[in-house]
Amino acid sequence: MSLKSGQKPRRVAILGSTGSIGDSTIDVIERHGDAFQIVALTAHSNWKKLAEQARRLKPEMVALADPAGYAELKGALAGTNINVGAGPEAVCEAAAHQSDVVMAAIVGAAGLKPTLEAVKRGAVIALANKECLVSAGTLFMAAVKEHAATLLPVDSEHNAVFQCFEDAQRDKICRIILTASGGPFRTWSREDMAGVTPAQAVAHPNWSMGAKISVDSATMMNKGLEVIEAHHLFDLPSEQIDIVVHAQSVVHSMVEYEDGSVLAQLGTPDMRTPIAYALGWPNRLHTPSRLNLAQMRTLTFEDPDVERFPAISLARRALQSGGSTPTILNAANEIAVARFLAGEIGFLDIAAIVEHTLDRVPAPDLGTLDDVIAVDAEARRIAGEAKRLSTAAE
Ligand code: NAD
Ligand code: MG
């Protein structure tokens, strides 16, 4: 995309600019010179990287969620006229700051409040942060409707479905089919998975991503979260959202119509393609990503194995139970993944702790954001206290 004369650059805020999606977003924007203006950047605690990005991209404001690095960040940006804030409220201010597009790329339910701030001013939201839809999907989608915000999915599967989903023919859509790479342990037995280390779990065969989503891909909880995400984005029940394991990550997802047509979006496993789609929408932007199918030679598809990957069934159970069950699922999973990465629990304990938490935390209906926060906190407490639970043989 390039600017036509008299056209103003599109103002972009990036929530979670120091992460994997943040990096790819900045890469896409820097390839399109004057078409975009980055106006706000936020990060959790990496003030050094945030300061480097800010010095190069000259946003109007930056926010660091963890106030511990505030003085360093402020010092590193001395002499610029960039507004520097710290604490979770400052991240919300960055989301509320006037921009045309907000890239919501914070990981976890921590992204919910700031993303809602952007929704409330009717912005275009490029949504990578799937956890906010899992945790509070009904409230979130109601807010999108109320404030006439535009939600563009960045998650590659949902972006693919979005590109193939003809809304005017919605009653002719039989199902959507989310593809899953199967992660690094696609062919492993439960016995072998019991000994998996954090380093093995974050080494994804196709995609380069942040640690949390990499572990989610390895347990296949990521696909479970994505079923719930798809339910909210496309207003379809669990029965119309299928999963197929496709190890090459070339077909990013599909939509099946009544006449037997299956529409798919293909591309290399490069997040810059869905990011470019969301940033440029409704126009398309150039990216260097090119697919060579002859070189790929073989594309494979198989049913997911829910015995070896129980996280998929847990997520479906949460979606079917409704209310705040998905909030509990998400919070428990965030804690279990963090505990696994810290070396406290084994790989198979992740899904076991999520199940343990789902069995124990009451799931009232969600009326307000405070309800979400309360259920989320209780689920985190239970998941945090749970002992190692799994055995390889179970
Ligand atoms: P990441 O860990 O690489 O980056 C996360 C970003 O969020 C960082 O900038 C971090 O500073 C910020 N952050 C973390 N905790 C925060 C907090 N408490 N408050 C404020 N900011 C905080 O993660 P990622 O891989 O870029 O993923 C980001 C989101 O996008 C996740 O929800 C993930 O599921 C989704 N997603 C990622 C990919 C991918 O390829 N990386 C693909 C699809 C969807
Ligand atoms: Mg995905």
GROMACS .gro file of C-alpha atoms and ligand atoms in nm:
model
  439
    1MET     CA    1   0.000   0.000   0.000
    2SER     CA    2   0.131   0.345  -0.074
    3LEU     CA    3  -0.025   0.680   0.001
    4LYS     CA    4  -0.233   0.859  -0.260
    5SER     CA    5  -0.180   1.235  -0.256
    6GLY     CA    6  -0.369   1.403   0.025
    7GLN     CA    7  -0.420   1.071   0.207
    8LYS     CA    8  -0.316   1.063   0.569
    9PRO     CA    9  -0.105   0.775   0.705
   10ARG     CA   10  -0.300   0.514   0.903
   11ARG     CA   11  -0.233   0.563   1.273
   12VAL     CA   12  -0.142   0.236   1.446
   13ALA     CA   13  -0.107   0.145   1.814
   14ILE     CA   14   0.072  -0.181   1.896
   15LEU     CA   15  -0.016  -0.341   2.230
   16GLY     CA   16   0.259  -0.595   2.300
   17SER     CA   17   0.509  -0.444   2.055
   18THR     CA   18   0.810  -0.629   2.200
   19GLY     CA   19   0.668  -0.977   2.134
   20SER     CA   20   0.673  -1.202   1.832
   21ILE     CA   21   0.355  -1.054   1.677
   22GLY     CA   22   0.479  -0.705   1.773
   23ASP     CA   23   0.805  -0.763   1.584
   24SER     CA   24   0.625  -0.895   1.275
   25THR     CA   25   0.380  -0.603   1.284
   26ILE     CA   26   0.665  -0.351   1.292
   27ASP     CA   27   0.836  -0.537   1.008
   28VAL     CA   28   0.523  -0.512   0.790
   29ILE     CA   29   0.477  -0.144   0.875
   30GLU     CA   30   0.842  -0.054   0.807
   31ARG     CA   31   0.807  -0.205   0.458
   32HIS     CA   32   0.527   0.041   0.380
   33GLY     CA   33   0.706   0.363   0.457
   34ASP     CA   34   0.464   0.651   0.477
   35ALA     CA   35   0.137   0.453   0.468
   36PHE     CA   36   0.145   0.401   0.845
   37GLN     CA   37   0.233   0.606   1.148
   38ILE     CA   38   0.298   0.419   1.471
   39VAL     CA   39   0.147   0.631   1.748
   40ALA     CA   40   0.167   0.407   2.057
   41LEU     CA   41   0.374   0.109   2.171
   42THR     CA   42   0.338  -0.100   2.486
   43ALA     CA   43   0.530  -0.380   2.656
   44HIS     CA   44   0.528  -0.575   2.979
   45SER     CA   45   0.876  -0.530   3.129
   46ASN     CA   46   1.134  -0.519   2.849
   47TRP     CA   47   1.201  -0.144   2.870
   48LYS     CA   48   1.523  -0.172   2.670
   49LYS     CA   49   1.355  -0.317   2.363
   50LEU     CA   50   1.060  -0.079   2.400
   51ALA     CA   51   1.301   0.218   2.416
   52GLU     CA   52   1.488   0.098   2.104
   53GLN     CA   53   1.160   0.060   1.915
   54ALA     CA   54   1.042   0.402   2.031
   55ARG     CA   55   1.365   0.580   1.931
   56ARG     CA   56   1.338   0.430   1.583
   57LEU     CA   57   0.962   0.460   1.526
   58LYS     CA   58   0.891   0.785   1.716
   59PRO     CA   59   0.545   0.708   1.856
   60GLU     CA   60   0.351   0.973   2.049
   61MET     CA   61   0.344   0.755   2.360
   62VAL     CA   62   0.483   0.435   2.510
   63ALA     CA   63   0.362   0.236   2.811
   64LEU     CA   64   0.531  -0.029   3.020
   65ALA     CA   65   0.289  -0.253   3.215
   66ASP     CA   66   0.544  -0.333   3.486
   67PRO     CA   67   0.627  -0.004   3.661
   68ALA     CA   68   0.965  -0.143   3.781
   69GLY     CA   69   1.133  -0.036   3.455
   70TYR     CA   70   0.974   0.309   3.438
   71ALA     CA   71   1.280   0.514   3.543
   72GLU     CA   72   1.506   0.331   3.296
   73LEU     CA   73   1.256   0.372   3.013
   74LYS     CA   74   1.209   0.740   3.091
   75GLY     CA   75   1.587   0.788   3.101
   76ALA     CA   76   1.638   0.602   2.773
   77LEU     CA   77   1.383   0.830   2.603
   78ALA     CA   78   1.510   1.154   2.756
   79GLY     CA   79   1.540   1.428   2.497
   80THR     CA   80   1.254   1.291   2.284
   81ASN     CA   81   0.900   1.422   2.310
   82ILE     CA   82   0.755   1.076   2.357
   83ASN     CA   83   0.508   1.049   2.642
   84VAL     CA   84   0.617   0.771   2.881
   85GLY     CA   85   0.372   0.587   3.107
   86ALA     CA   86   0.390   0.283   3.333
   87GLY     CA   87   0.148   0.042   3.499
   88PRO     CA   88  -0.153  -0.145   3.355
   89GLU     CA   89  -0.355   0.183   3.338
   90ALA     CA   90  -0.089   0.334   3.110
   91VAL     CA   91  -0.131   0.036   2.874
   92CYS     CA   92  -0.506   0.109   2.872
   93GLU     CA   93  -0.429   0.474   2.791
   94ALA     CA   94  -0.221   0.363   2.495
   95ALA     CA   95  -0.519   0.160   2.371
   96ALA     CA   96  -0.749   0.458   2.424
   97HIS     CA   97  -0.506   0.697   2.249
   98GLN     CA   98  -0.642   0.812   1.913
   99SER     CA   99  -0.544   0.562   1.641
  100ASP     CA  100  -0.708   0.401   1.340
  101VAL     CA  101  -0.590   0.046   1.400
  102VAL     CA  102  -0.495  -0.123   1.726
  103MET     CA  103  -0.282  -0.435   1.701
  104ALA     CA  104  -0.389  -0.633   2.009
  105ALA     CA  105  -0.083  -0.854   2.061
  106ILE     CA  106  -0.050  -0.883   2.437
  107VAL     CA  107  -0.033  -1.246   2.548
  108GLY     CA  108  -0.296  -1.377   2.789
  109ALA     CA  109  -0.599  -1.235   2.966
  110ALA     CA  110  -0.379  -0.934   3.055
  111GLY     CA  111  -0.477  -0.808   2.709
  112LEU     CA  112  -0.849  -0.802   2.786
  113LYS     CA  113  -0.882  -0.460   2.954
  114PRO     CA  114  -0.663  -0.266   2.712
  115THR     CA  115  -0.821  -0.430   2.408
  116LEU     CA  116  -1.166  -0.342   2.544
  117GLU     CA  117  -1.050   0.021   2.573
  118ALA     CA  118  -0.982   0.019   2.200
  119VAL     CA  119  -1.318  -0.148   2.134
  120LYS     CA  120  -1.495   0.124   2.336
  121ARG     CA  121  -1.379   0.396   2.100
  122GLY     CA  122  -1.494   0.198   1.796
  123ALA     CA  123  -1.145   0.140   1.658
  124VAL     CA  124  -1.038  -0.120   1.406
  125ILE     CA  125  -0.888  -0.399   1.614
  126ALA     CA  126  -0.638  -0.641   1.462
  127LEU     CA  127  -0.685  -0.919   1.714
  128ALA     CA  128  -0.398  -1.157   1.786
  129ASN     CA  129  -0.472  -1.185   2.160
  130LYS     CA  130  -0.704  -1.488   2.145
  131GLU     CA  131  -0.711  -1.527   2.524
  132CYS     CA  132  -0.930  -1.219   2.562
  133LEU     CA  133  -1.199  -1.385   2.347
  134VAL     CA  134  -1.164  -1.715   2.533
  135SER     CA  135  -1.181  -1.546   2.871
  136ALA     CA  136  -1.463  -1.302   2.805
  137GLY     CA  137  -1.592  -1.373   2.454
  138THR     CA  138  -1.958  -1.294   2.513
  139LEU     CA  139  -1.887  -0.963   2.689
  140PHE     CA  140  -1.619  -0.875   2.437
  141MET     CA  141  -1.838  -0.939   2.132
  142ALA     CA  142  -2.127  -0.746   2.291
  143ALA     CA  143  -1.891  -0.449   2.338
  144VAL     CA  144  -1.772  -0.477   1.976
  145LYS     CA  145  -2.134  -0.457   1.863
  146GLU     CA  146  -2.232  -0.178   2.101
  147HIS     CA  147  -1.942   0.048   2.001
  148ALA     CA  148  -1.940  -0.051   1.631
  149ALA     CA  149  -1.576  -0.153   1.650
  150THR     CA  150  -1.428  -0.358   1.366
  151LEU     CA  151  -1.265  -0.686   1.461
  152LEU     CA  152  -1.013  -0.834   1.218
  153PRO     CA  153  -0.865  -1.171   1.318
  154VAL     CA  154  -0.485  -1.199   1.306
  155ASP     CA  155  -0.461  -1.557   1.431
  156SER     CA  156  -0.368  -1.734   1.106
  157GLU     CA  157  -0.657  -1.984   1.113
  158HIS     CA  158  -0.921  -1.722   1.186
  159ASN     CA  159  -0.771  -1.485   0.935
  160ALA     CA  160  -0.797  -1.766   0.678
  161VAL     CA  161  -1.161  -1.835   0.770
  162PHE     CA  162  -1.235  -1.460   0.759
  163GLN     CA  163  -1.098  -1.447   0.405
  164CYS     CA  164  -1.315  -1.746   0.294
  165PHE     CA  165  -1.632  -1.674   0.493
  166GLU     CA  166  -1.903  -1.517   0.280
  167ASP     CA  167  -2.130  -1.361   0.538
  168ALA     CA  168  -2.422  -1.320   0.294
  169GLN     CA  169  -2.415  -1.702   0.249
  170ARG     CA  170  -2.379  -1.777   0.619
  171ASP     CA  171  -2.681  -2.013   0.621
  172LYS     CA  172  -2.512  -2.216   0.345
  173ILE     CA  173  -2.198  -2.271   0.552
  174CYS     CA  174  -2.184  -2.626   0.692
  175ARG     CA  175  -1.869  -2.589   0.901
  176ILE     CA  176  -1.532  -2.429   0.932
  177ILE     CA  177  -1.224  -2.647   0.951
  178LEU     CA  178  -0.934  -2.517   1.158
  179THR     CA  179  -0.598  -2.665   1.065
  180ALA     CA  180  -0.348  -2.758   1.336
  181SER     CA  181   0.020  -2.832   1.287
  182GLY     CA  182   0.006  -3.085   1.571
  183GLY     CA  183   0.305  -2.916   1.732
  184PRO     CA  184   0.645  -3.070   1.804
  185PHE     CA  185   0.497  -3.384   1.968
  186ARG     CA  186   0.242  -3.468   1.699
  187THR     CA  187   0.362  -3.830   1.673
  188TRP     CA  188   0.483  -3.881   2.032
  189SER     CA  189   0.334  -4.124   2.283
  190ARG     CA  190   0.206  -3.998   2.622
  191GLU     CA  191   0.497  -4.183   2.785
  192ASP     CA  192   0.745  -3.986   2.578
  193MET     CA  193   0.560  -3.658   2.633
  194ALA     CA  194   0.587  -3.706   3.011
  195GLY     CA  195   0.957  -3.620   2.997
  196VAL     CA  196   0.933  -3.317   2.766
  197THR     CA  197   1.142  -3.015   2.871
  198PRO     CA  198   1.042  -2.648   2.828
  199ALA     CA  199   1.311  -2.608   2.560
  200GLN     CA  200   1.163  -2.897   2.358
  201ALA     CA  201   0.810  -2.762   2.399
  202VAL     CA  202   0.888  -2.410   2.275
  203ALA     CA  203   1.069  -2.535   1.964
  204HIS     CA  204   0.780  -2.534   1.718
  205PRO     CA  205   0.847  -2.714   1.388
  206ASN     CA  206   0.689  -2.448   1.158
  207TRP     CA  207   0.613  -2.123   1.339
  208SER     CA  208   0.834  -1.892   1.542
  209MET     CA  209   0.621  -1.758   1.828
  210GLY     CA  210   0.623  -1.644   2.192
  211ALA     CA  211   0.683  -1.906   2.463
  212LYS     CA  212   0.322  -1.932   2.589
  213ILE     CA  213   0.158  -1.996   2.251
  214SER     CA  214   0.441  -2.236   2.161
  215VAL     CA  215   0.361  -2.448   2.467
  216ASP     CA  216  -0.010  -2.420   2.385
  217SER     CA  217   0.067  -2.555   2.038
  218ALA     CA  218   0.263  -2.842   2.190
  219THR     CA  219  -0.027  -2.944   2.420
  220MET     CA  220  -0.274  -2.855   2.142
  221MET     CA  221  -0.458  -2.636   2.393
  222ASN     CA  222  -0.392  -2.368   2.130
  223LYS     CA  223  -0.637  -2.542   1.896
  224GLY     CA  224  -0.889  -2.571   2.177
  225LEU     CA  225  -0.857  -2.198   2.249
  226GLU     CA  226  -0.895  -2.136   1.877
  227VAL     CA  227  -1.223  -2.332   1.862
  228ILE     CA  228  -1.359  -2.098   2.131
  229GLU     CA  229  -1.212  -1.796   1.950
  230ALA     CA  230  -1.379  -1.909   1.624
  231HIS     CA  231  -1.711  -1.961   1.804
  232HIS     CA  232  -1.715  -1.595   1.908
  233LEU     CA  233  -1.572  -1.447   1.587
  234PHE     CA  234  -1.799  -1.637   1.346
  235ASP     CA  235  -2.097  -1.707   1.570
  236LEU     CA  236  -2.093  -2.084   1.511
  237PRO     CA  237  -2.151  -2.365   1.764
  238SER     CA  238  -1.877  -2.611   1.859
  239GLU     CA  239  -2.032  -2.878   1.628
  240GLN     CA  240  -1.966  -2.660   1.323
  241ILE     CA  241  -1.601  -2.599   1.409
  242ASP     CA  242  -1.381  -2.894   1.313
  243ILE     CA  243  -1.009  -2.947   1.357
  244VAL     CA  244  -0.782  -3.125   1.113
  245VAL     CA  245  -0.414  -3.188   1.175
  246HIS     CA  246  -0.205  -3.061   0.885
  247ALA     CA  247   0.162  -3.089   0.971
  248GLN     CA  248   0.295  -2.854   0.700
  249SER     CA  249   0.097  -2.542   0.812
  250VAL     CA  250   0.032  -2.432   0.453
  251VAL     CA  251  -0.349  -2.454   0.443
  252HIS     CA  252  -0.431  -2.208   0.720
  253SER     CA  253  -0.801  -2.307   0.751
  254MET     CA  254  -1.112  -2.374   0.546
  255VAL     CA  255  -1.484  -2.303   0.511
  256GLU     CA  256  -1.718  -2.573   0.380
  257TYR     CA  257  -2.037  -2.472   0.196
  258GLU     CA  258  -2.355  -2.669   0.137
  259ASP     CA  259  -2.275  -2.733  -0.231
  260GLY     CA  260  -1.960  -2.923  -0.131
  261SER     CA  261  -1.721  -2.636  -0.203
  262VAL     CA  262  -1.440  -2.603   0.049
  263LEU     CA  263  -1.264  -2.266   0.036
  264ALA     CA  264  -0.917  -2.244   0.185
  265GLN     CA  265  -0.650  -1.980   0.233
  266LEU     CA  266  -0.293  -2.097   0.181
  267GLY     CA  267   0.045  -1.942   0.246
  268THR     CA  268   0.379  -2.005   0.408
  269PRO     CA  269   0.378  -2.017   0.791
  270ASP     CA  270   0.460  -1.646   0.821
  271MET     CA  271   0.247  -1.427   1.049
  272ARG     CA  272   0.329  -1.125   0.835
  273THR     CA  273   0.060  -1.238   0.586
  274PRO     CA  274  -0.239  -1.227   0.827
  275ILE     CA  275  -0.090  -0.918   0.995
  276ALA     CA  276  -0.063  -0.740   0.659
  277TYR     CA  277  -0.420  -0.842   0.579
  278ALA     CA  278  -0.547  -0.686   0.902
  279LEU     CA  279  -0.333  -0.371   0.879
  280GLY     CA  280  -0.421  -0.302   0.517
  281TRP     CA  281  -0.784  -0.415   0.525
  282PRO     CA  282  -0.981  -0.377   0.301
  283ASN     CA  283  -0.673  -0.341   0.078
  284ARG     CA  284  -0.390  -0.591   0.049
  285LEU     CA  285  -0.030  -0.510   0.136
  286HIS     CA  286   0.286  -0.660  -0.007
  287THR     CA  287   0.487  -0.905   0.206
  288PRO     CA  288   0.794  -1.107   0.101
  289SER     CA  289   0.620  -1.436   0.191
  290ARG     CA  290   0.582  -1.664  -0.115
  291LEU     CA  291   0.445  -2.019  -0.128
  292ASN     CA  292   0.603  -2.278  -0.357
  293LEU     CA  293   0.366  -2.573  -0.367
  294ALA     CA  294   0.579  -2.782  -0.604
  295GLN     CA  295   0.860  -2.757  -0.353
  296MET     CA  296   0.623  -2.866  -0.074
  297ARG     CA  297   0.527  -3.176  -0.276
  298THR     CA  298   0.307  -3.331  -0.005
  299LEU     CA  299   0.033  -3.187   0.213
  300THR     CA  300  -0.111  -3.425   0.474
  301PHE     CA  301  -0.432  -3.417   0.678
  302GLU     CA  302  -0.544  -3.634   0.971
  303ASP     CA  303  -0.790  -3.627   1.259
  304PRO     CA  304  -0.655  -3.493   1.590
  305ASP     CA  305  -0.586  -3.753   1.859
  306VAL     CA  306  -0.780  -3.634   2.163
  307GLU     CA  307  -0.650  -3.924   2.375
  308ARG     CA  308  -0.292  -3.803   2.347
  309PHE     CA  309  -0.395  -3.435   2.345
  310PRO     CA  310  -0.675  -3.407   2.605
  311ALA     CA  311  -0.655  -3.025   2.605
  312ILE     CA  312  -0.870  -3.021   2.290
  313SER     CA  313  -1.157  -3.199   2.470
  314LEU     CA  314  -1.120  -2.976   2.776
  315ALA     CA  315  -1.164  -2.667   2.560
  316ARG     CA  316  -1.467  -2.815   2.384
  317ARG     CA  317  -1.614  -2.905   2.723
  318ALA     CA  318  -1.560  -2.546   2.840
  319LEU     CA  319  -1.726  -2.403   2.530
  320GLN     CA  320  -2.025  -2.634   2.566
  321SER     CA  321  -2.065  -2.560   2.938
  322GLY     CA  322  -2.060  -2.186   2.862
  323GLY     CA  323  -2.086  -1.917   3.132
  324SER     CA  324  -1.745  -1.856   3.283
  325THR     CA  325  -1.609  -2.208   3.215
  326PRO     CA  326  -1.387  -2.083   2.930
  327THR     CA  327  -1.259  -1.808   3.166
  328ILE     CA  328  -1.151  -2.082   3.408
  329LEU     CA  329  -0.997  -2.290   3.130
  330ASN     CA  330  -0.793  -1.996   3.006
  331ALA     CA  331  -0.673  -1.879   3.347
  332ALA     CA  332  -0.580  -2.231   3.460
  333ASN     CA  333  -0.394  -2.289   3.136
  334GLU     CA  334  -0.198  -1.963   3.168
  335ILE     CA  335  -0.086  -2.061   3.517
  336ALA     CA  336  -0.008  -2.422   3.423
  337VAL     CA  337   0.198  -2.313   3.122
  338ALA     CA  338   0.391  -2.062   3.334
  339ARG     CA  339   0.457  -2.331   3.597
  340PHE     CA  340   0.574  -2.574   3.329
  341LEU     CA  341   0.808  -2.311   3.179
  342ALA     CA  342   0.944  -2.245   3.531
  343GLY     CA  343   1.027  -2.615   3.568
  344GLU     CA  344   0.774  -2.668   3.849
  345ILE     CA  345   0.548  -2.924   3.679
  346GLY     CA  346   0.571  -3.174   3.394
  347PHE     CA  347   0.436  -3.132   3.043
  348LEU     CA  348   0.139  -3.365   3.098
  349ASP     CA  349   0.051  -3.178   3.417
  350ILE     CA  350  -0.059  -2.878   3.210
  351ALA     CA  351  -0.383  -3.035   3.083
  352ALA     CA  352  -0.427  -3.227   3.411
  353ILE     CA  353  -0.414  -2.902   3.611
  354VAL     CA  354  -0.660  -2.735   3.375
  355GLU     CA  355  -0.901  -3.026   3.426
  356HIS     CA  356  -0.846  -3.019   3.803
  357THR     CA  357  -0.928  -2.646   3.806
  358LEU     CA  358  -1.236  -2.685   3.582
  359ASP     CA  359  -1.364  -2.948   3.826
  360ARG     CA  360  -1.322  -2.723   4.129
  361VAL     CA  361  -1.396  -2.361   4.043
  362PRO     CA  362  -1.766  -2.265   4.026
  363ALA     CA  363  -1.856  -2.112   3.691
  364PRO     CA  364  -2.125  -1.846   3.734
  365ASP     CA  365  -2.258  -1.657   3.433
  366LEU     CA  366  -2.061  -1.345   3.347
  367GLY     CA  367  -2.241  -1.014   3.375
  368THR     CA  368  -1.954  -0.767   3.392
  369LEU     CA  369  -1.580  -0.741   3.353
  370ASP     CA  370  -1.549  -0.760   3.733
  371ASP     CA  371  -1.713  -1.105   3.721
  372VAL     CA  372  -1.451  -1.216   3.468
  373ILE     CA  373  -1.172  -1.080   3.687
  374ALA     CA  374  -1.306  -1.259   3.997
  375VAL     CA  375  -1.347  -1.600   3.828
  376ASP     CA  376  -1.010  -1.561   3.655
  377ALA     CA  377  -0.840  -1.489   3.990
  378GLU     CA  378  -0.998  -1.789   4.162
  379ALA     CA  379  -0.898  -2.022   3.876
  380ARG     CA  380  -0.541  -1.888   3.892
  381ARG     CA  381  -0.532  -1.955   4.266
  382ILE     CA  382  -0.650  -2.317   4.232
  383ALA     CA  383  -0.422  -2.388   3.935
  384GLY     CA  384  -0.129  -2.229   4.119
  385GLU     CA  385  -0.178  -2.452   4.423
  386ALA     CA  386  -0.235  -2.777   4.233
  387LYS     CA  387   0.030  -3.041   4.284
  388ARG     CA  388   0.188  -3.238   4.002
  389LEU     CA  389  -0.107  -3.443   3.889
  390SER     CA  390  -0.036  -3.654   3.586
  391THR     CA  391   0.125  -3.989   3.533
  392ALA     CA  392   0.249  -4.090   3.193
  393ALA     CA  393   0.025  -4.395   3.194
  394GLU     CA  394  -0.307  -4.219   3.258
  395NAD     P1  395   0.505  -1.284   2.308
  395NAD     O1  396   0.522  -1.347   2.440
  395NAD     O2  397   0.614  -1.296   2.208
  395NAD     O3  398   0.471  -1.128   2.327
  395NAD     C1  399   0.374  -1.086   2.417
  395NAD     C2  400   0.371  -0.935   2.428
  395NAD     O4  401   0.279  -0.902   2.531
  395NAD     C3  402   0.505  -0.872   2.468
  395NAD     O5  403   0.520  -0.747   2.406
  395NAD     C4  404   0.491  -0.854   2.620
  395NAD     O6  405   0.572  -0.750   2.667
  395NAD     C5  406   0.344  -0.821   2.632
  395NAD     N1  407   0.289  -0.859   2.762
  395NAD     C6  408   0.304  -0.977   2.827
  395NAD     N2  409   0.241  -0.976   2.945
  395NAD     C7  410   0.185  -0.853   2.959
  395NAD     C8  411   0.109  -0.790   3.060
  395NAD     N3  412   0.078  -0.852   3.175
  395NAD     N4  413   0.067  -0.663   3.038
  395NAD     C9  414   0.098  -0.598   2.924
  395NAD     N5  415   0.172  -0.653   2.825
  395NAD    C10  416   0.215  -0.779   2.841
  395NAD     O7  417   0.368  -1.343   2.247
  395NAD     P2  418   0.326  -1.354   2.093
  395NAD     O8  419   0.370  -1.485   2.039
  395NAD     O9  420   0.361  -1.229   2.021
  395NAD    O10  421   0.167  -1.366   2.108
  395NAD    C11  422   0.086  -1.254   2.137
  395NAD    C12  423  -0.060  -1.294   2.123
  395NAD    O11  424  -0.085  -1.327   1.987
  395NAD    C13  425  -0.100  -1.417   2.205
  395NAD    O12  426  -0.230  -1.402   2.250
  395NAD    C14  427  -0.093  -1.531   2.104
  395NAD    O13  428  -0.181  -1.637   2.136
  395NAD    C15  429  -0.137  -1.460   1.977
  395NAD     N6  430  -0.087  -1.522   1.854
  395NAD    C16  431   0.047  -1.527   1.831
  395NAD    C17  432   0.095  -1.586   1.716
  395NAD    C18  433   0.242  -1.591   1.686
  395NAD    O14  434   0.281  -1.638   1.579
  395NAD     N7  435   0.330  -1.546   1.774
  395NAD    C19  436   0.005  -1.643   1.624
  395NAD    C20  437  -0.131  -1.635   1.651
  395NAD    C21  438  -0.176  -1.573   1.766
  396MG      MG  439  -0.338  -1.993   1.527
   0.00000   0.00000   0.00000
